[in-house]
XYZ file of C-alpha atoms in Angstrom:
470
model
C 4.900 -48.329 -24.567
C 1.916 -49.069 -22.337
C 0.488 -46.043 -20.551
C 0.363 -46.368 -16.737
C -3.034 -45.916 -15.117
C -3.298 -42.287 -13.882
C -3.162 -41.976 -10.097
C -4.929 -38.928 -8.679
C -3.327 -37.220 -5.683
C -3.786 -34.154 -3.523
C -0.624 -32.300 -4.623
C -1.379 -30.017 -7.600
C 0.800 -30.011 -10.689
C 4.028 -27.982 -10.390
C 3.943 -28.430 -6.586
C 5.607 -31.829 -6.387
C 7.949 -32.029 -3.378
C 11.642 -32.373 -4.207
C 12.620 -36.033 -4.550
C 9.067 -37.291 -5.138
C 8.021 -39.458 -8.087
C 7.519 -37.643 -11.373
C 4.926 -38.160 -14.090
C 5.785 -36.865 -17.571
C 3.341 -36.561 -20.464
C 5.184 -36.850 -23.798
C 3.301 -35.373 -26.754
C 4.872 -36.254 -30.109
C 3.822 -38.165 -33.172
C 6.656 -40.709 -32.834
C 6.843 -41.602 -29.157
C 8.697 -44.832 -29.916
C 11.911 -42.843 -30.234
C 11.589 -41.187 -26.852
C 13.624 -42.007 -23.788
C 11.994 -44.660 -21.643
C 10.856 -44.375 -18.047
C 13.596 -46.671 -16.650
C 16.274 -44.553 -18.333
C 14.879 -41.370 -16.824
C 14.413 -42.969 -13.428
C 18.054 -44.035 -13.353
C 19.235 -40.548 -14.332
C 16.882 -38.702 -11.991
C 17.430 -40.928 -8.977
C 13.684 -41.284 -8.502
C 10.817 -43.028 -10.223
C 9.685 -41.346 -13.470
C 6.440 -42.468 -15.089
C 5.895 -41.649 -18.749
C 2.617 -41.245 -20.583
C 2.663 -40.856 -24.344
C 0.222 -39.106 -26.654
C 0.458 -39.017 -30.451
C -1.761 -35.966 -30.789
C -3.479 -33.306 -28.753
C -6.735 -35.205 -28.505
C -4.953 -38.078 -26.733
C -3.042 -35.552 -24.635
C -6.293 -34.024 -23.436
C -7.459 -37.407 -22.172
C -4.161 -38.209 -20.435
C -3.667 -34.773 -18.871
C -4.553 -35.083 -15.175
C -3.521 -33.278 -12.033
C -0.797 -35.795 -11.232
C 1.151 -34.934 -14.414
C 4.203 -32.915 -13.340
C 5.647 -31.954 -16.703
C 4.654 -31.991 -20.377
C 7.298 -32.731 -23.017
C 5.978 -31.251 -26.260
C 7.402 -31.632 -29.748
C 6.910 -28.351 -31.617
C 6.962 -30.296 -34.892
C 3.649 -31.909 -34.010
C 1.001 -31.191 -36.665
C -1.181 -28.193 -35.932
C -4.560 -29.309 -34.502
C -7.746 -28.683 -36.415
C -10.153 -26.030 -35.145
C -12.750 -28.574 -34.024
C -10.249 -30.695 -32.098
C -8.775 -27.651 -30.445
C -12.147 -26.317 -29.327
C -13.293 -29.690 -27.980
C -10.170 -30.360 -25.955
C -9.978 -26.864 -24.520
C -13.610 -26.958 -23.479
C -13.441 -30.274 -21.654
C -9.956 -30.060 -20.131
C -8.944 -26.469 -19.442
C -9.783 -25.022 -16.027
C -11.652 -21.750 -15.822
C -8.635 -19.476 -15.436
C -7.807 -16.149 -17.126
C -5.193 -16.242 -19.886
C -2.456 -13.639 -19.303
C 0.272 -15.204 -21.434
C 2.019 -13.092 -24.109
C 1.079 -13.644 -27.730
C 3.641 -15.177 -30.120
C 5.723 -12.737 -32.137
C 4.446 -11.858 -35.632
C 5.190 -14.695 -38.037
C 5.573 -17.277 -35.263
C 1.918 -17.896 -34.400
C 1.549 -20.889 -36.733
C 4.806 -22.492 -35.576
C 3.760 -22.169 -31.944
C 0.079 -23.084 -32.397
C 0.642 -26.461 -30.726
C 2.335 -24.825 -27.745
C -0.327 -22.142 -27.259
C -2.992 -24.853 -27.315
C -1.164 -26.917 -24.673
C -0.622 -23.864 -22.497
C -4.325 -23.096 -22.734
C -5.460 -26.550 -21.646
C -2.678 -27.002 -19.054
C -2.065 -23.601 -17.410
C -0.824 -25.171 -14.151
C 1.639 -27.679 -15.627
C 5.313 -27.262 -16.449
C 6.000 -27.471 -20.210
C 9.243 -28.462 -21.963
C 9.430 -28.058 -25.741
C 11.476 -30.095 -28.186
C 12.803 -28.394 -31.300
C 15.476 -28.755 -33.950
C 18.988 -27.640 -33.025
C 19.084 -25.094 -35.842
C 15.916 -23.342 -34.621
C 17.184 -21.536 -31.527
C 15.050 -18.466 -32.153
C 11.864 -20.538 -32.201
C 12.894 -22.269 -28.968
C 13.546 -18.921 -27.269
C 10.206 -17.600 -28.491
C 8.485 -20.671 -27.039
C 9.934 -19.871 -23.604
C 8.820 -16.251 -23.911
C 5.281 -17.360 -24.746
C 5.045 -19.616 -21.686
C 7.168 -22.767 -21.848
C 9.523 -23.328 -18.907
C 12.485 -24.498 -21.018
C 13.466 -26.040 -24.365
C 15.601 -28.970 -25.503
C 17.154 -29.872 -28.847
C 16.228 -33.256 -30.255
C 19.784 -34.056 -31.279
C 21.157 -33.551 -27.758
C 18.446 -35.435 -25.930
C 19.622 -37.997 -23.386
C 18.357 -39.240 -20.057
C 20.643 -37.084 -17.926
C 19.867 -33.833 -19.761
C 16.156 -34.552 -19.917
C 15.963 -35.501 -16.238
C 17.641 -32.265 -15.187
C 15.467 -30.191 -17.533
C 12.270 -31.755 -16.189
C 13.290 -30.995 -12.597
C 14.159 -27.428 -13.540
C 10.899 -26.917 -15.455
C 8.795 -28.211 -12.570
C 10.539 -25.965 -10.033
C 10.366 -22.936 -12.319
C 6.637 -23.437 -12.910
C 6.155 -23.816 -9.194
C 7.953 -20.508 -8.588
C 5.985 -18.799 -11.372
C 2.671 -19.903 -9.864
C 3.718 -18.766 -6.395
C 4.790 -15.375 -7.739
C 1.515 -15.021 -9.645
C -0.513 -15.828 -6.545
C 1.560 -13.397 -4.493
C 1.027 -10.641 -7.043
C -2.714 -11.254 -7.151
C -2.904 -11.240 -3.346
C -1.006 -7.960 -3.237
C -3.312 -6.365 -5.793
C -6.390 -7.554 -3.902
C -4.954 -6.180 -0.660
C -4.281 -2.798 -2.289
C -7.775 -2.671 -3.751
C -9.327 -3.592 -0.386
C -7.214 -0.933 1.328
C -8.363 1.741 -1.129
C -11.969 0.660 -0.657
C -11.760 0.617 3.133
C -9.924 3.947 3.267
C -12.636 5.504 1.121
C -15.284 4.259 3.559
C -13.756 6.095 6.510
C -15.677 9.258 7.389
C -14.710 12.831 6.614
C -16.387 14.993 9.289
C -18.541 17.845 7.977
C -17.742 20.720 10.327
C -17.504 23.717 7.994
C -18.470 26.866 9.886
C -18.140 25.296 13.329
C -15.967 26.766 16.105
C -15.404 23.343 17.653
C -12.134 21.478 17.391
C -12.088 17.872 16.201
C -9.640 14.974 16.515
C -10.026 11.221 16.008
C -8.078 7.976 16.166
C -9.108 4.672 14.637
C -7.575 1.211 14.950
C -9.272 -1.931 13.571
C -8.802 -5.141 15.514
C -8.571 -7.338 12.392
C -5.062 -8.088 11.189
C -4.053 -6.102 8.073
C -7.442 -4.357 7.963
C -8.160 -0.632 7.738
C -11.795 -0.860 8.753
C -13.440 -2.627 11.681
C -16.843 -2.891 13.319
C -16.402 0.441 15.147
C -17.717 3.542 13.379
C -18.155 7.251 14.041
C -19.111 10.478 12.296
C -19.568 14.186 12.923
C -21.671 16.673 10.952
C -22.868 20.253 11.358
C -26.442 20.912 10.273
C -27.567 24.250 8.732
C -28.959 25.496 12.075
C -25.431 25.386 13.545
C -25.913 22.252 15.664
C -22.959 19.866 15.669
C -23.976 16.193 15.764
C -21.472 13.505 16.732
C -21.871 9.743 16.868
C -19.748 6.734 17.729
C -20.805 3.093 17.630
C -19.676 -0.510 17.767
C -21.081 -3.530 15.914
C -20.523 -6.751 17.839
C -17.854 -8.870 16.173
C -14.658 -8.121 14.270
C -15.082 -9.536 10.751
C -15.648 -7.896 7.359
C -19.430 -8.340 7.667
C -19.408 -6.322 10.890
C -17.227 -3.669 9.258
C -19.652 -3.400 6.336
C -22.621 -3.096 8.691
C -20.804 -0.362 10.621
C -20.345 1.608 7.403
C -24.038 1.204 6.556
C -25.095 2.460 9.983
C -22.734 5.417 9.787
C -24.016 6.464 6.366
C -27.612 6.010 7.505
C -26.951 8.115 10.617
C -25.502 10.942 8.531
C -28.415 10.892 6.099
C -30.999 10.831 8.882
C -29.225 13.606 10.791
C -29.062 15.858 7.745
C -32.741 15.102 7.187
C -33.524 16.555 10.621
C -33.964 13.433 12.779
C -32.531 13.371 16.289
C -32.691 11.444 19.539
C -35.153 8.580 19.922
C -36.618 8.996 16.427
C -33.207 8.723 14.827
C -32.136 5.690 16.877
C -35.427 3.896 16.235
C -34.887 4.325 12.493
C -31.290 3.162 12.773
C -32.483 0.039 14.553
C -34.721 -0.723 11.579
C -31.726 -0.346 9.259
C -29.702 -2.735 11.412
C -32.513 -5.302 11.538
C -32.770 -5.326 7.751
C -29.023 -5.388 7.026
C -27.558 -7.697 9.677
C -26.587 -11.277 8.820
C -28.310 -12.817 11.838
C -30.640 -11.785 14.642
C -27.795 -12.120 17.140
C -25.995 -9.097 15.702
C -26.431 -5.843 17.622
C -24.710 -2.470 17.803
C -24.050 -0.004 20.612
C -24.268 3.704 19.904
C -23.652 7.075 21.510
C -24.977 10.273 19.931
C -24.415 13.865 20.971
C -25.997 17.003 19.505
C -24.234 20.206 20.561
C -26.184 23.471 20.491
C -25.012 26.244 18.124
C -23.593 28.262 21.048
C -21.521 25.219 22.099
C -22.606 25.362 25.748
C -25.240 22.600 25.887
C -25.682 19.170 24.373
C -28.228 16.393 24.089
C -26.964 12.891 24.856
C -28.427 9.526 23.801
C -26.876 6.201 24.778
C -27.795 2.849 23.254
C -25.880 0.327 25.333
C -22.687 2.331 24.789
C -20.120 3.640 27.305
C -20.804 7.203 28.437
C -18.568 9.987 27.017
C -15.888 11.697 29.069
C -16.288 15.436 29.695
C -13.406 17.667 30.792
C -14.216 21.283 31.713
C -11.610 23.983 32.118
C -9.945 23.745 35.509
C -11.809 20.586 36.529
C -10.961 16.888 36.336
C -12.532 14.888 33.535
C -15.596 12.864 34.491
C -18.000 10.440 32.843
C -21.388 11.800 31.807
C -24.449 10.167 33.405
C -25.371 6.759 32.037
C -28.558 6.016 33.985
C -30.938 7.265 31.276
C -29.423 5.146 28.509
C -31.374 2.668 26.419
C -30.460 -0.819 25.141
C -28.154 -1.564 22.232
C -29.682 -1.416 18.770
C -31.116 -4.734 17.640
C -31.935 -6.192 21.069
C -35.474 -5.004 21.816
C -37.999 -4.416 19.000
C -39.810 -1.440 20.575
C -37.046 0.073 22.664
C -36.794 3.763 23.473
C -33.733 5.957 23.891
C -34.342 9.087 26.000
C -32.330 12.199 25.241
C -30.594 13.734 28.261
C -29.640 17.420 28.385
C -26.033 18.097 29.429
C -24.455 21.434 30.387
C -21.022 21.758 28.817
C -19.961 25.247 29.816
C -17.795 27.757 27.989
C -14.586 25.728 27.636
C -14.596 21.952 27.456
C -13.428 18.756 25.763
C -15.739 15.812 25.097
C -14.205 12.408 24.396
C -16.327 9.662 22.825
C -14.871 6.164 22.517
C -15.645 2.498 21.929
C -15.099 -0.277 24.460
C -11.856 -1.355 22.778
C -10.200 1.532 24.627
C -11.257 0.340 28.073
C -11.154 -3.450 27.664
C -7.399 -3.752 27.254
C -5.420 -5.537 29.958
C -3.436 -3.758 32.660
C -0.119 -5.535 32.314
C 0.940 -8.404 30.053
C -0.689 -11.645 31.163
C -2.969 -9.859 33.626
C -6.709 -10.554 33.761
C -7.485 -7.040 35.031
C -9.074 -4.672 32.518
C -8.365 -0.958 32.305
C -12.059 -0.126 32.633
C -13.704 3.291 32.621
C -12.209 4.328 35.949
C -8.721 3.501 34.729
C -9.354 5.427 31.514
C -10.577 8.487 33.438
C -7.467 8.451 35.619
C -5.230 8.052 32.566
C -6.879 10.949 30.710
C -6.711 13.216 33.768
C -3.013 12.442 34.086
C -2.467 13.479 30.473
C -4.568 16.619 30.907
C -2.396 17.633 33.869
C 0.583 17.361 31.531
C -1.047 19.954 29.276
C -1.976 17.596 26.459
C -5.041 18.307 24.322
C -6.534 17.469 20.941
C -4.475 15.197 18.700
C -1.676 14.887 21.271
C -4.099 13.757 23.977
C -5.618 11.018 21.805
C -2.227 9.881 20.550
C -0.896 9.557 24.083
C -4.052 7.838 25.367
C -4.114 5.146 22.674
C -0.368 4.586 23.012
C -0.630 4.158 26.780
C -3.540 1.705 26.455
C -1.459 -0.411 24.061
C 1.530 -0.247 26.392
C -0.541 -1.301 29.403
C -1.986 -4.165 27.365
C 1.497 -5.414 26.617
C 1.010 -5.240 22.855
C -1.619 -4.759 20.186
C -5.252 -4.553 21.218
C -7.492 -7.353 19.945
C -10.650 -5.237 19.750
C -11.415 -2.339 17.422
C -10.696 1.094 18.893
C -12.308 4.357 17.839
C -11.900 7.614 19.770
C -13.026 11.108 18.828
C -12.530 14.354 20.689
C -14.618 17.511 20.317
C -13.659 20.671 22.099
C -14.537 24.323 22.584
C -11.861 26.912 23.382
C -13.158 30.534 23.736
C -9.666 31.993 23.324
C -9.165 30.067 20.081
C -12.562 31.278 18.877
C -11.622 34.908 19.662
C -8.307 34.584 17.837
C -10.079 33.140 14.830
C -12.635 35.973 14.913
C -9.914 38.642 15.015
C -8.057 36.927 12.165
C -11.201 36.722 10.052
C -12.026 40.415 10.620
C -8.653 41.662 9.334
C -8.879 43.161 5.832
C -6.854 41.470 3.167
C -6.942 40.251 -0.419
C -9.433 37.486 -1.068
C -8.614 34.895 -3.703
C -11.606 32.858 -4.809
C -9.444 30.356 -6.617
C -7.235 29.854 -3.566
C -10.107 29.344 -1.140
C -11.796 26.924 -3.507
C -8.630 24.920 -4.024
C -7.882 24.536 -0.334
C -11.381 23.406 0.684
C -10.954 19.756 -0.353
C -7.547 19.633 1.285
C -8.972 20.931 4.539
C -11.717 18.333 4.465
C -9.324 15.468 3.803
C -7.043 16.642 6.582
C -9.826 15.848 9.028
C -9.624 12.134 8.291
C -8.200 10.325 11.324
C -4.742 8.770 11.173
C -4.831 5.020 10.639
C -2.858 2.689 12.821
C -1.302 -0.387 11.283
C -2.125 -3.829 12.607
């Protein structure tokens, strides 16, 4: 039978739409006894084109993307080592082989099948076998064939139905494999991103800490916003929050780099303008283009908790709430430009009086750029955020509850999910809480070294902020 000229098309093998023409590659040493294309076309109700190959070398030449199904005779002579290596090298795509190995004692009988599966991992495969060899046929399906047929029962109707079934089954297998791989990649990315979120280092500090983080990217755990908090050996608590322009994975990676650099520089003793100048150098070396910049807000709180130094690099000013007074924005006039905009910029450090009891909220612009009402063009803005926070403070909310309510209300006002990344952290000082802790620490009691050591990691991990889903 003459072999039709192969016609390349955009639809991959095993993804042929239902009712479309079919191309079948028959591999057997006596193709003259096979069912013809017209017979199959009449039984299938659609055009079926048949290509025939007497051996695996011919099959390798005829195997193209437009072949929908391979009909393989398991009685075909086993290929030589040289022929097998040549065909596999020139025909097989670069794909990992995850198929099960044949059962012991069956490897030689299924050598032809394993070779075909290796060179045609994306094609449906039907095997032909003798009627008295059911076990071999079943083993062929376990190894990777989509179905089997007995030579003695072969007719156009049965073969047409089997080809359709094999093509659809291979299509489903490929879809399931891709879905599984996507799920595994998503899990791995989630573990990686979760590990890159900061764990504040506040051991020995009397300050309270709370944080909320929501990436703007769909199904992501990490965005371009970043923050961190550490306590240095002299008792100073340093806090930082920043925002890399953009929302993609490159921006998220750059945010992680800047956060890690900030922590290292802070622990090394840098602060204020010197620290921000060094961070700008890090950004300039690591960013993908010169258009990328980052805003930043840093605060260093004195060991007594009553004063702080503030540096702003193009970032919104923090919100300070003192006991018995409405929350207000800290001064912004002395701020410098965002990192990455001006080569020799300077960032002055402003001294701020905090008082004895206070809460300091640092945030990224995702919190204030949400809409006020679905379909509205009006933004919440800093004034709207201040009013919202004061309303929640009047209700007696603080700490985790305050942040939870604030983020929830911003989402509600926006009429749905926020498109920008949102990071918010809250530091606070409560003299009464400090006194209670001091009295509790001064009470005599049994000390268990093992217990205190075991709970330290748990306490650190508990400081990770809750993650919001997309």
